[in-house]
XYZ file of C-alpha atoms in Angstrom:
664
model
C 0.000 0.000 0.000
C 1.342 3.422 -0.994
C 2.511 5.644 1.850
C 2.212 9.436 1.943
C 5.929 9.627 1.162
C 5.328 7.478 -1.906
C 2.583 9.849 -3.010
C 4.841 12.881 -2.575
C 7.709 11.063 -4.289
C 5.516 10.564 -7.344
C 5.543 14.365 -7.696
C 9.304 14.455 -7.236
C 9.886 11.734 -9.808
C 7.697 13.386 -12.447
C 9.427 16.711 -11.850
C 12.898 15.189 -12.126
C 12.016 13.177 -15.218
C 10.195 15.932 -17.127
C 12.931 18.484 -16.493
C 15.618 15.979 -17.430
C 13.853 15.002 -20.674
C 13.342 18.646 -21.626
C 16.910 19.419 -20.543
C 15.385 22.580 -19.084
C 13.357 23.588 -16.049
C 13.261 23.864 -12.277
C 13.198 20.573 -10.343
C 14.165 21.969 -6.932
C 10.916 23.612 -5.816
C 8.597 20.723 -6.837
C 10.848 18.310 -4.940
C 10.879 20.627 -1.917
C 7.131 21.387 -1.786
C 5.855 17.919 -2.731
C 4.925 16.977 0.843
C 2.989 20.226 1.363
C 1.180 19.727 -1.926
C 0.255 16.143 -1.043
C -1.456 17.191 2.179
C -3.270 20.151 0.669
C -4.442 18.517 -2.555
C -5.449 15.162 -1.097
C -6.985 16.303 2.194
C -8.229 19.867 1.813
C -8.482 21.202 -1.736
C -12.057 21.137 -3.040
C -11.933 20.648 -6.798
C -13.269 18.443 -9.566
C -10.759 17.242 -12.180
C -13.622 16.437 -14.557
C -14.785 20.077 -14.423
C -11.927 22.531 -13.824
C -14.474 25.363 -13.868
C -16.702 24.009 -11.081
C -17.905 27.374 -9.642
C -17.428 26.643 -5.944
C -13.997 25.053 -6.245
C -11.123 26.186 -4.090
C -8.617 28.280 -6.028
C -4.994 27.149 -6.078
C -2.293 29.572 -7.219
C 1.342 28.655 -7.791
C 2.972 32.059 -7.427
C 6.470 30.582 -7.683
C 5.512 29.457 -11.157
C 8.985 28.343 -12.191
C 8.204 25.195 -10.176
C 5.310 24.428 -12.523
C 6.140 20.719 -12.716
C 4.719 20.540 -9.189
C 1.379 21.768 -10.521
C 1.482 19.661 -13.669
C 2.237 16.572 -11.601
C -0.661 17.359 -9.268
C -3.058 17.886 -12.150
C -1.926 14.692 -13.873
C -2.030 12.508 -10.777
C -5.384 13.772 -9.507
C -7.141 13.113 -12.799
C -7.273 16.268 -14.899
C -7.108 16.012 -18.675
C -3.328 16.183 -18.638
C -2.048 12.774 -19.769
C 1.485 11.485 -19.360
C 2.145 12.315 -22.998
C 1.855 15.994 -22.063
C 4.140 15.572 -19.048
C 6.715 14.093 -21.432
C 6.328 17.160 -23.649
C 7.218 19.579 -20.849
C 8.438 22.901 -22.258
C 7.932 21.789 -25.859
C 6.120 23.639 -28.640
C 2.314 23.598 -28.340
C 2.293 21.285 -25.334
C -0.109 21.763 -22.413
C 2.900 21.882 -20.090
C 4.685 25.151 -20.895
C 7.705 26.429 -18.989
C 5.527 28.392 -16.559
C 1.819 27.852 -15.803
C -0.456 29.478 -18.376
C -4.129 30.154 -17.831
C -6.201 28.812 -20.707
C -3.506 26.379 -21.834
C -3.461 23.752 -19.087
C -6.741 22.513 -17.564
C -6.792 23.335 -13.861
C -4.354 26.253 -14.016
C -6.126 29.211 -12.413
C -3.706 31.955 -13.439
C -0.539 32.579 -15.419
C 2.436 32.883 -13.083
C 6.193 33.078 -13.323
C 6.977 36.770 -12.815
C 7.431 36.331 -9.082
C 4.940 37.770 -6.622
C 2.079 38.311 -9.033
C 0.410 35.054 -8.069
C 0.150 36.457 -4.552
C -1.686 39.497 -5.920
C -3.923 37.258 -8.014
C -4.718 35.180 -4.942
C -5.673 38.287 -2.980
C -7.997 39.283 -5.820
C -9.591 35.844 -5.877
C -10.181 35.975 -2.125
C -11.735 39.436 -2.448
C -14.044 38.170 -5.181
C -15.106 35.162 -3.097
C -15.956 37.399 -0.148
C -17.935 39.910 -2.217
C -19.922 37.246 -4.047
C -20.570 35.285 -0.847
C -22.095 38.307 0.855
C -24.198 39.195 -2.191
C -25.581 35.742 -2.951
C -25.449 33.635 0.227
C -28.476 33.390 2.442
C -28.884 31.584 5.805
C -28.797 27.860 5.065
C -27.926 28.523 1.423
C -24.175 29.118 1.116
C -23.522 28.659 -2.595
C -20.282 30.686 -2.546
C -17.970 29.203 0.058
C -14.411 28.310 -0.867
C -10.766 29.024 -0.066
C -7.886 30.495 -2.023
C -4.546 28.756 -1.502
C -1.250 30.237 -2.686
C 2.203 28.648 -2.849
C 5.154 31.048 -2.939
C 8.815 31.294 -2.082
C 11.554 33.705 -1.074
C 11.613 35.275 -4.529
C 7.941 36.195 -4.370
C 8.454 37.823 -0.979
C 11.443 39.829 -2.189
C 9.359 41.327 -4.996
C 7.715 44.567 -3.898
C 4.313 43.486 -5.145
C 4.155 40.970 -2.290
C 4.154 43.854 0.184
C 1.487 45.763 -1.733
C -0.847 42.782 -2.021
C -0.302 41.256 1.418
C -0.632 44.596 3.170
C -4.093 45.208 1.742
C -5.089 41.561 2.307
C -4.399 42.010 6.004
C -6.246 45.309 6.084
C -9.301 43.687 4.509
C -9.153 40.625 6.770
C -9.382 38.025 4.005
C -9.894 34.998 6.222
C -10.243 32.504 3.370
C -6.830 33.294 1.926
C -4.153 30.807 3.008
C -0.573 31.112 1.755
C 2.249 28.597 2.060
C 5.764 30.043 2.258
C 8.391 27.703 0.845
C 11.177 28.773 3.187
C 14.088 26.863 1.678
C 16.641 29.660 1.983
C 17.805 29.349 -1.632
C 17.347 31.447 -4.750
C 19.149 31.454 -8.097
C 22.248 33.150 -6.726
C 22.544 30.836 -3.714
C 21.739 31.156 -0.017
C 19.375 34.115 0.434
C 20.838 35.055 3.819
C 23.237 37.291 1.912
C 20.419 39.484 0.578
C 17.165 38.512 2.308
C 17.227 38.620 6.094
C 13.677 39.844 6.728
C 11.840 38.462 9.715
C 8.995 37.218 7.550
C 6.667 36.086 10.381
C 6.891 39.492 12.069
C 6.388 41.210 8.727
C 3.117 39.383 8.157
C 2.009 39.814 11.747
C 2.438 43.535 11.195
C 0.137 43.265 8.171
C -2.537 41.762 10.420
C -2.158 38.162 9.254
C -2.357 34.980 11.271
C 1.154 33.537 11.042
C 1.966 29.878 11.669
C 5.768 29.675 11.862
C 8.291 26.844 11.983
C 6.261 24.209 10.153
C 8.240 21.191 8.986
C 7.469 21.192 5.262
C 8.365 17.516 5.009
C 6.141 16.316 7.862
C 2.553 15.599 6.834
C 1.180 15.830 10.381
C 2.738 19.255 10.955
C 1.399 20.520 7.632
C -2.062 19.108 8.392
C -2.169 20.814 11.788
C -1.118 24.120 10.256
C -3.870 24.000 7.640
C -6.498 23.237 10.273
C -5.240 26.154 12.373
C -5.343 28.413 9.323
C -8.966 27.500 8.639
C -9.950 28.108 12.245
C -9.288 31.855 11.917
C -11.847 33.342 9.525
C -11.003 36.927 10.427
C -7.447 37.043 9.084
C -5.531 35.691 6.112
C -2.942 33.090 7.089
C 0.714 32.595 6.241
C 2.031 29.088 6.883
C 5.822 29.209 7.030
C 7.135 25.842 5.866
C 10.796 25.004 6.315
C 11.801 22.872 3.342
C 14.847 21.587 1.505
C 15.065 22.572 -2.142
C 15.646 19.514 -4.303
C 14.626 17.197 -1.450
C 15.911 13.701 -2.184
C 18.791 14.709 -4.430
C 21.856 13.456 -2.516
C 24.358 15.898 -4.058
C 22.249 18.943 -4.969
C 19.530 19.187 -2.309
C 19.726 22.392 -0.288
C 21.732 24.115 -3.028
C 21.043 26.531 -5.853
C 22.259 23.714 -8.130
C 18.796 22.165 -7.746
C 16.943 25.358 -8.619
C 16.892 26.025 -12.339
C 18.530 23.235 -14.305
C 18.185 19.474 -14.745
C 19.750 17.379 -12.008
C 21.582 15.251 -14.574
C 21.051 11.592 -15.434
C 23.375 10.299 -12.717
C 21.887 12.535 -10.037
C 18.335 11.577 -11.016
C 19.308 7.939 -10.589
C 20.906 8.703 -7.229
C 17.797 10.604 -6.123
C 15.614 7.638 -7.048
C 17.704 5.468 -4.783
C 17.698 8.074 -2.005
C 13.907 8.400 -2.160
C 13.268 4.688 -2.503
C 11.588 5.188 -5.856
C 12.453 2.118 -7.981
C 10.277 2.871 -10.992
C 11.528 3.883 -14.461
C 11.080 7.437 -15.772
C 7.438 8.470 -16.254
C 6.091 5.285 -14.673
C 3.583 5.667 -11.828
C 2.255 2.501 -10.132
C -1.495 1.946 -10.225
C -1.883 2.039 -6.438
C -0.328 5.499 -6.373
C -2.606 6.673 -9.182
C -5.567 5.283 -7.242
C -4.559 7.094 -4.052
C -4.162 10.382 -5.936
C -7.300 10.127 -8.085
C -9.690 12.955 -7.110
C -12.332 12.387 -9.774
C -14.761 10.469 -7.575
C -14.441 12.903 -4.683
C -14.598 15.845 -7.070
C -17.751 14.519 -8.701
C -19.358 14.102 -5.295
C -18.378 17.626 -4.263
C -19.917 19.106 -7.382
C -23.037 16.956 -7.103
C -23.509 18.052 -3.495
C -23.127 21.668 -4.562
C -25.571 21.169 -7.442
C -28.150 19.861 -4.963
C -27.587 22.940 -2.793
C -27.871 25.193 -5.794
C -31.065 23.466 -6.945
C -32.638 24.231 -3.560
C -31.290 27.778 -3.805
C -32.916 28.162 -7.232
C -36.315 27.182 -5.823
C -36.014 29.463 -2.818
C -34.288 32.440 -4.476
C -34.973 32.148 -8.217
C -34.001 35.699 -9.099
C -30.722 35.530 -7.186
C -29.964 32.152 -8.744
C -30.551 33.495 -12.238
C -28.318 36.465 -11.492
C -25.591 34.174 -10.138
C -25.665 32.022 -13.266
C -25.492 35.090 -15.487
C -22.518 36.525 -13.682
C -20.575 33.267 -13.567
C -21.158 32.798 -17.300
C -19.768 36.281 -17.965
C -22.870 37.377 -19.874
C -24.097 40.964 -19.771
C -27.623 41.477 -18.394
C -30.796 41.931 -20.400
C -31.428 45.589 -20.948
C -27.741 46.475 -21.154
C -27.915 47.692 -24.754
C -31.068 49.710 -24.092
C -29.410 51.363 -21.092
C -26.366 52.295 -23.163
C -28.516 53.705 -25.957
C -30.303 55.936 -23.442
C -26.974 57.086 -22.039
C -25.663 57.962 -25.498
C -28.834 59.922 -26.250
C -28.307 61.878 -23.040
C -24.684 62.585 -23.941
C -25.734 63.919 -27.348
C -28.377 66.121 -25.767
C -25.984 67.593 -23.187
C -23.055 68.218 -25.601
C -20.721 68.723 -22.641
C -17.132 69.861 -23.133
C -15.524 68.221 -20.115
C -12.380 66.280 -19.289
C -12.553 62.685 -20.448
C -11.788 61.573 -16.873
C -15.076 63.276 -15.923
C -16.773 61.702 -18.933
C -15.439 58.372 -17.708
C -16.950 58.929 -14.265
C -20.297 59.590 -15.890
C -19.934 56.419 -17.960
C -19.066 54.436 -14.827
C -22.232 55.716 -13.142
C -24.289 54.437 -16.057
C -22.498 51.094 -16.146
C -22.785 50.622 -12.384
C -26.550 51.029 -12.648
C -26.644 48.347 -15.348
C -23.942 45.994 -14.033
C -24.182 45.041 -10.348
C -21.001 42.990 -10.867
C -18.898 46.103 -11.540
C -16.089 46.545 -8.977
C -13.983 49.711 -9.123
C -11.067 51.283 -7.343
C -8.061 53.559 -7.476
C -4.485 53.575 -6.232
C -5.008 56.538 -3.870
C -6.118 58.844 -6.693
C -9.883 58.534 -6.492
C -10.510 62.274 -6.642
C -8.102 62.656 -9.564
C -8.990 59.534 -11.558
C -12.704 60.112 -10.872
C -13.241 56.365 -10.599
C -15.846 56.548 -7.832
C -19.529 57.117 -8.544
C -22.375 58.528 -6.477
C -23.806 55.289 -5.091
C -20.548 53.372 -4.744
C -20.118 51.382 -1.535
C -16.625 51.061 -0.104
C -15.049 47.690 0.575
C -13.244 47.458 3.902
C -12.581 45.108 6.808
C -16.141 45.317 8.114
C -18.179 45.259 4.930
C -18.220 44.478 1.236
C -19.276 46.804 -1.522
C -18.184 47.713 -5.020
C -15.371 50.227 -4.530
C -11.913 49.495 -3.188
C -9.374 52.085 -2.076
C -6.155 50.293 -3.043
C -3.801 52.831 -1.504
C -0.556 53.698 -3.279
C -0.192 50.209 -4.738
C -0.364 50.429 -8.547
C 1.258 47.055 -9.245
C -0.594 45.278 -6.469
C -3.869 46.816 -7.585
C -3.415 45.586 -11.143
C -2.552 42.028 -10.083
C -5.521 42.027 -7.700
C -7.800 43.210 -10.520
C -6.545 40.269 -12.575
C -7.315 37.920 -9.681
C -10.849 39.282 -9.301
C -11.384 38.870 -13.030
C -9.982 35.334 -13.043
C -12.244 34.300 -10.189
C -15.294 35.140 -12.256
C -18.619 36.726 -11.430
C -17.272 40.290 -11.317
C -15.995 42.927 -13.752
C -13.109 44.795 -12.177
C -11.324 48.060 -12.943
C -8.822 50.323 -11.213
C -7.229 53.682 -11.840
C -4.007 55.638 -11.532
C -2.080 58.218 -13.572
C -0.903 57.101 -17.006
C 2.740 57.706 -16.161
C 2.399 55.253 -13.266
C 1.228 52.508 -15.585
C 4.937 51.701 -15.659
C 4.678 50.512 -12.059
C 1.847 48.164 -13.045
C 3.240 47.136 -16.407
C 3.880 43.424 -15.858
C 0.389 42.802 -14.502
C -1.052 44.493 -17.595
C 1.105 42.247 -19.746
C -0.120 39.123 -17.966
C -3.745 40.250 -18.329
C -3.168 40.313 -22.078
C -1.347 36.999 -22.055
C -4.289 35.429 -20.199
C -6.879 37.117 -22.452
C -8.997 38.283 -19.516
C -11.375 41.234 -19.156
C -9.427 43.449 -16.770
C -9.958 47.183 -17.215
C -7.299 49.772 -16.386
C -8.070 53.488 -16.113
C -5.144 55.868 -16.671
C -5.881 59.571 -16.330
C -3.687 62.650 -16.767
C -2.755 61.267 -20.149
C -0.325 63.889 -21.504
C 1.500 67.162 -20.953
C -2.043 68.474 -20.527
C -1.828 67.712 -16.809
C 0.308 70.827 -16.574
C 2.200 72.066 -13.551
C 3.135 68.705 -12.019
C 5.813 68.571 -14.683
C 7.744 65.849 -16.521
C 7.770 63.344 -13.661
C 4.002 63.048 -14.049
C 3.614 63.774 -17.764
C 3.449 60.539 -19.794
C 5.323 60.502 -23.084
C 6.087 56.928 -24.153
C 3.375 55.155 -22.151
C 0.505 55.268 -24.665
C 2.628 53.821 -27.446
C 4.187 51.174 -25.223
C 0.777 49.996 -23.984
C -0.453 49.716 -27.574
C 2.438 47.376 -28.310
C 1.195 44.789 -25.774
C -0.402 42.001 -27.855
C -4.121 41.732 -27.166
C -4.408 44.998 -25.235
C -6.961 47.557 -26.432
C -5.782 51.080 -25.608
C -8.412 53.815 -25.875
C -7.610 57.534 -25.923
C -11.025 59.148 -26.410
C -11.580 62.708 -27.579
C -14.854 63.573 -25.823
C -17.849 62.229 -23.926
C -19.145 60.093 -26.810
C -15.837 58.383 -27.478
C -15.339 57.840 -23.753
C -18.676 56.065 -23.416
C -17.858 53.853 -26.397
C -14.434 53.082 -24.909
C -16.105 51.887 -21.717
C -18.723 49.844 -23.545
C -16.072 48.176 -25.695
C -13.954 47.380 -22.640
C -16.909 45.798 -20.835
C -17.981 43.813 -23.893
C -14.484 42.533 -24.620
C -14.411 39.099 -23.026
C -11.095 37.960 -24.510
C -8.652 40.569 -23.309
C -7.950 43.681 -21.222
C -8.437 47.344 -22.032
C -6.755 50.592 -21.023
C -8.570 53.925 -21.056
C -6.268 56.953 -21.299
C -8.125 60.022 -20.095
C -7.472 63.752 -19.968
C -7.230 66.011 -16.959
C -8.235 69.065 -18.989
C -11.599 69.780 -20.611
C -11.999 68.687 -24.236
C -14.577 70.015 -26.713
C -17.653 67.981 -27.603
C -17.965 67.125 -31.303
C -21.267 66.542 -33.073
C -21.520 63.312 -35.043
C -23.994 61.573 -37.293
C -25.640 58.334 -36.197
C -23.261 56.474 -38.514
C -20.206 58.181 -37.032
C -21.296 57.338 -33.492
C -21.556 53.703 -34.557
C -18.150 53.928 -36.250
C -16.373 54.858 -33.006
C -16.316 51.174 -32.020
C -14.133 50.475 -35.077
C -11.253 52.265 -33.371
C -10.668 54.766 -36.185
C -13.159 56.615 -38.375
C -13.714 59.744 -40.448
C -14.790 62.417 -38.019
C -14.981 65.347 -40.433
C -14.469 65.063 -44.154
C -13.980 67.530 -46.954
C -15.755 67.943 -50.262
C -14.240 65.602 -52.817
C -11.017 63.637 -52.557
C -8.879 64.857 -49.622
C -5.449 66.253 -50.327
C -4.202 65.307 -46.874
C -5.489 63.329 -43.890
C -4.923 64.421 -40.297
C -5.067 61.555 -37.773
C -5.500 62.485 -34.115
C -6.431 61.027 -30.741
C -7.709 62.387 -27.456
C -7.008 66.028 -26.747
C -5.432 66.522 -30.179
C -8.645 65.759 -32.078
C -9.940 69.242 -31.305
C -6.697 70.712 -32.631
C -7.077 68.716 -35.852
C -10.600 70.062 -36.350
C -9.469 73.653 -35.745
C -6.660 73.194 -38.253
C -9.086 71.884 -40.861
C -11.311 74.931 -40.328
C -8.342 77.267 -40.682
C -6.977 75.725 -43.905
C -9.822 76.716 -46.201
C -7.630 76.457 -49.310
C -7.008 72.721 -48.835
C -9.176 69.634 -48.776
C -8.425 68.137 -45.348
C -9.926 64.988 -43.826
C -9.858 64.567 -40.054
C -9.689 61.014 -38.739
C -10.220 60.300 -35.060
C -8.424 57.139 -33.988
C -9.311 56.536 -30.330
C -8.142 52.895 -30.408
C -5.418 51.948 -32.874
C -5.538 48.311 -31.722
C -9.165 47.908 -32.787
C -8.621 49.849 -36.003
C -5.811 47.460 -36.892
C -8.238 44.533 -36.543
C -10.765 46.015 -38.964
C -11.223 44.578 -42.427
C -8.912 46.060 -45.070
C -11.849 47.681 -46.849
C -12.610 49.795 -43.765
C -8.993 50.738 -43.289
C -8.835 51.830 -46.928
C -12.080 53.762 -46.560
C -10.654 55.751 -43.655
C -7.025 55.966 -44.782
C -6.916 55.416 -48.551
C -3.553 54.756 -50.124
C -1.813 57.532 -51.968
C -3.004 60.425 -49.823
C -0.416 62.135 -47.557
C -1.053 61.834 -43.828
C -0.199 63.796 -40.707
C -0.606 62.450 -37.159
C -1.149 64.450 -33.958
C -0.660 63.047 -30.472
C 0.979 64.479 -27.368
C 3.078 61.362 -26.948
C 5.919 59.497 -28.632
C 5.998 60.535 -32.289
C 7.628 57.453 -33.825
C 4.637 55.214 -33.067
C 2.615 57.000 -35.739
C 5.011 56.156 -38.562
C 3.058 52.920 -39.079
C 0.124 55.062 -40.254
C 1.766 58.044 -41.943
C 4.920 56.396 -43.323
C 8.330 57.978 -43.537
C 6.982 60.519 -46.014
C 4.183 61.639 -43.679
C 4.277 64.125 -40.839
C 3.961 63.699 -37.074
C 3.586 66.276 -34.340
C 4.302 64.488 -31.102
C 6.679 64.481 -28.176
C 10.360 63.757 -28.666
C 11.404 64.794 -25.180
C 10.061 64.826 -21.658
C 7.660 67.603 -20.720
C 8.009 70.713 -18.604
C 6.314 72.198 -15.562
C 3.863 74.921 -16.583
C 0.159 75.483 -17.176
C -1.226 73.096 -19.800
C -2.024 75.738 -22.415
C 1.527 77.078 -22.222
C 2.932 73.590 -22.677
C 0.835 72.808 -25.743
C 2.018 76.069 -27.313
C 5.634 75.409 -26.352
C 5.675 71.896 -27.822
C 4.035 72.922 -31.087
C 0.457 71.769 -30.597
C -1.009 74.877 -32.214
C -3.074 75.520 -35.341
C -0.201 77.539 -36.777
C 2.375 74.791 -36.330
C 0.065 72.014 -37.537
C -0.863 74.078 -40.604
C 2.808 74.624 -41.328
C 3.555 70.906 -41.140
C 0.522 70.121 -43.327
C 1.982 72.267 -46.099
C 5.457 70.827 -45.610
C 4.049 67.304 -45.826
C 2.187 68.136 -49.023
C 5.318 69.614 -50.547
C 7.361 66.554 -49.594
C 4.821 64.267 -51.267
C 4.631 66.081 -54.595
């Protein structure tokens, strides 16, 4: 009969063998955390391998994602659709076992991890989502949302600053169903961490307001079991379980050393480890009794069936709530959404307000919040500047749930938490900061795109138009760099109508994130035909045309659209077309016939944007003109800065004529 050590050694063997076959990977962490994983996955984790999307499953996040063979082994052994053939294809092209866990690629992987620390932020977001949904939907005797979030992480995750941001707010919120396991093996890539990481981690987390369970033997099943039970007993605080482990456990010559971290052990060492562990089986061979002990399909089926019975009773007792729950979990927008948006657009047209697009965004949020009870907003300590809060928003804090979260000055943590909320399902999450601080959050934005999830990021103060705060706060390269992220839709709207469409597109986009870049300063409202309003969703469209074939096309975004229109009015001797391009990413996905309709070949083009100029060469070519920013900004009132950097009718008109001359 298989012992618990045998069950853990199955993980170790698969990790050693897969890494050795690939001649690439990280065997040390899976070998070190195998005993912890065995206790958690076999005794506590509620999941169903036959349905990785079972709504009330516990969430498991591997923040130290380089040790992904631990997760792949767990998924394979417990019965997910991850056969041994995929384990053998570890790190190979188009396999389901990539070099770090990828959401949407491997069944059972809850989030993409690898950039250290972000899994912690994702886990915090998942725990927040569970708490919000539980309070909204659960009723006495009918707890349909009731699960834990478990996170594995190591020294590297804790050294990353995002771990502080995320864990600090988790303690403040009292996320009692968040349980993290610290793989305290004392080793990172460069060797023993005592040379560069001497934090008193238990005291650090106690200061955050966490329950801390220190000095757990990570290779003793009874100690691990006791720690998990203690963690679950405290529902008022998140828990950190500090597990002392040996990296590469079982490797006689490399265990406890950085040599076990990020490279294959070697054929001879793998053989020696097999002998050390008492594992006599050939590579990729798992005995049937071990498979049987690991198999979670029967238990998982029973868990889901029990939940389905509960939910069936819930449906009979609370039919409207049940219908709403099913809608949210499916990610569908509610009935009446389109009608509500149409009414909002009609109101915008009637008002014709010339306001900052950050204010237009706040108005759009108010509309969306009335239509989408699943909308969850927030800001990184810039609520009054980002204008991300709406009139009836309810704050989320330690005592109560709501729909607005003050993240504090935690841009990176906020963005990873937003991703976690989105990944959990049932909620649509957004958060705001200044555009220049998107750099702090950048890697979380990148992972949102990689995962193809509907996270929404609000970035205000989008140019030199923010004025006196100066170049430290004036974004230059950020808009272009965000547009270069594959799968990201970056909106820079010109007025209230484009802002509403940006929001609607972001909410409707179920296969990727969106960024909204919004102005601090007021921007003029522009009248449009019904067709033009519809065309906004194409990302680029003809805003104001000329009679006959245009001699030149001016392309503009955001605050520069008004300048383009003024220039067209001033240049009465030329046929000028003005194209508004609020989202280049969406315009690039349009059919060629639309792109040719808006930007026909053979006509000179000039682009205007108060950001990096070179980005626009893809639309105007080397022979076209661009008025943009080729330096950092300055500290002065916004109108002075636009004049100083050449965003004037006179300068644009001059460049129009120069561009025409150059194209003759």
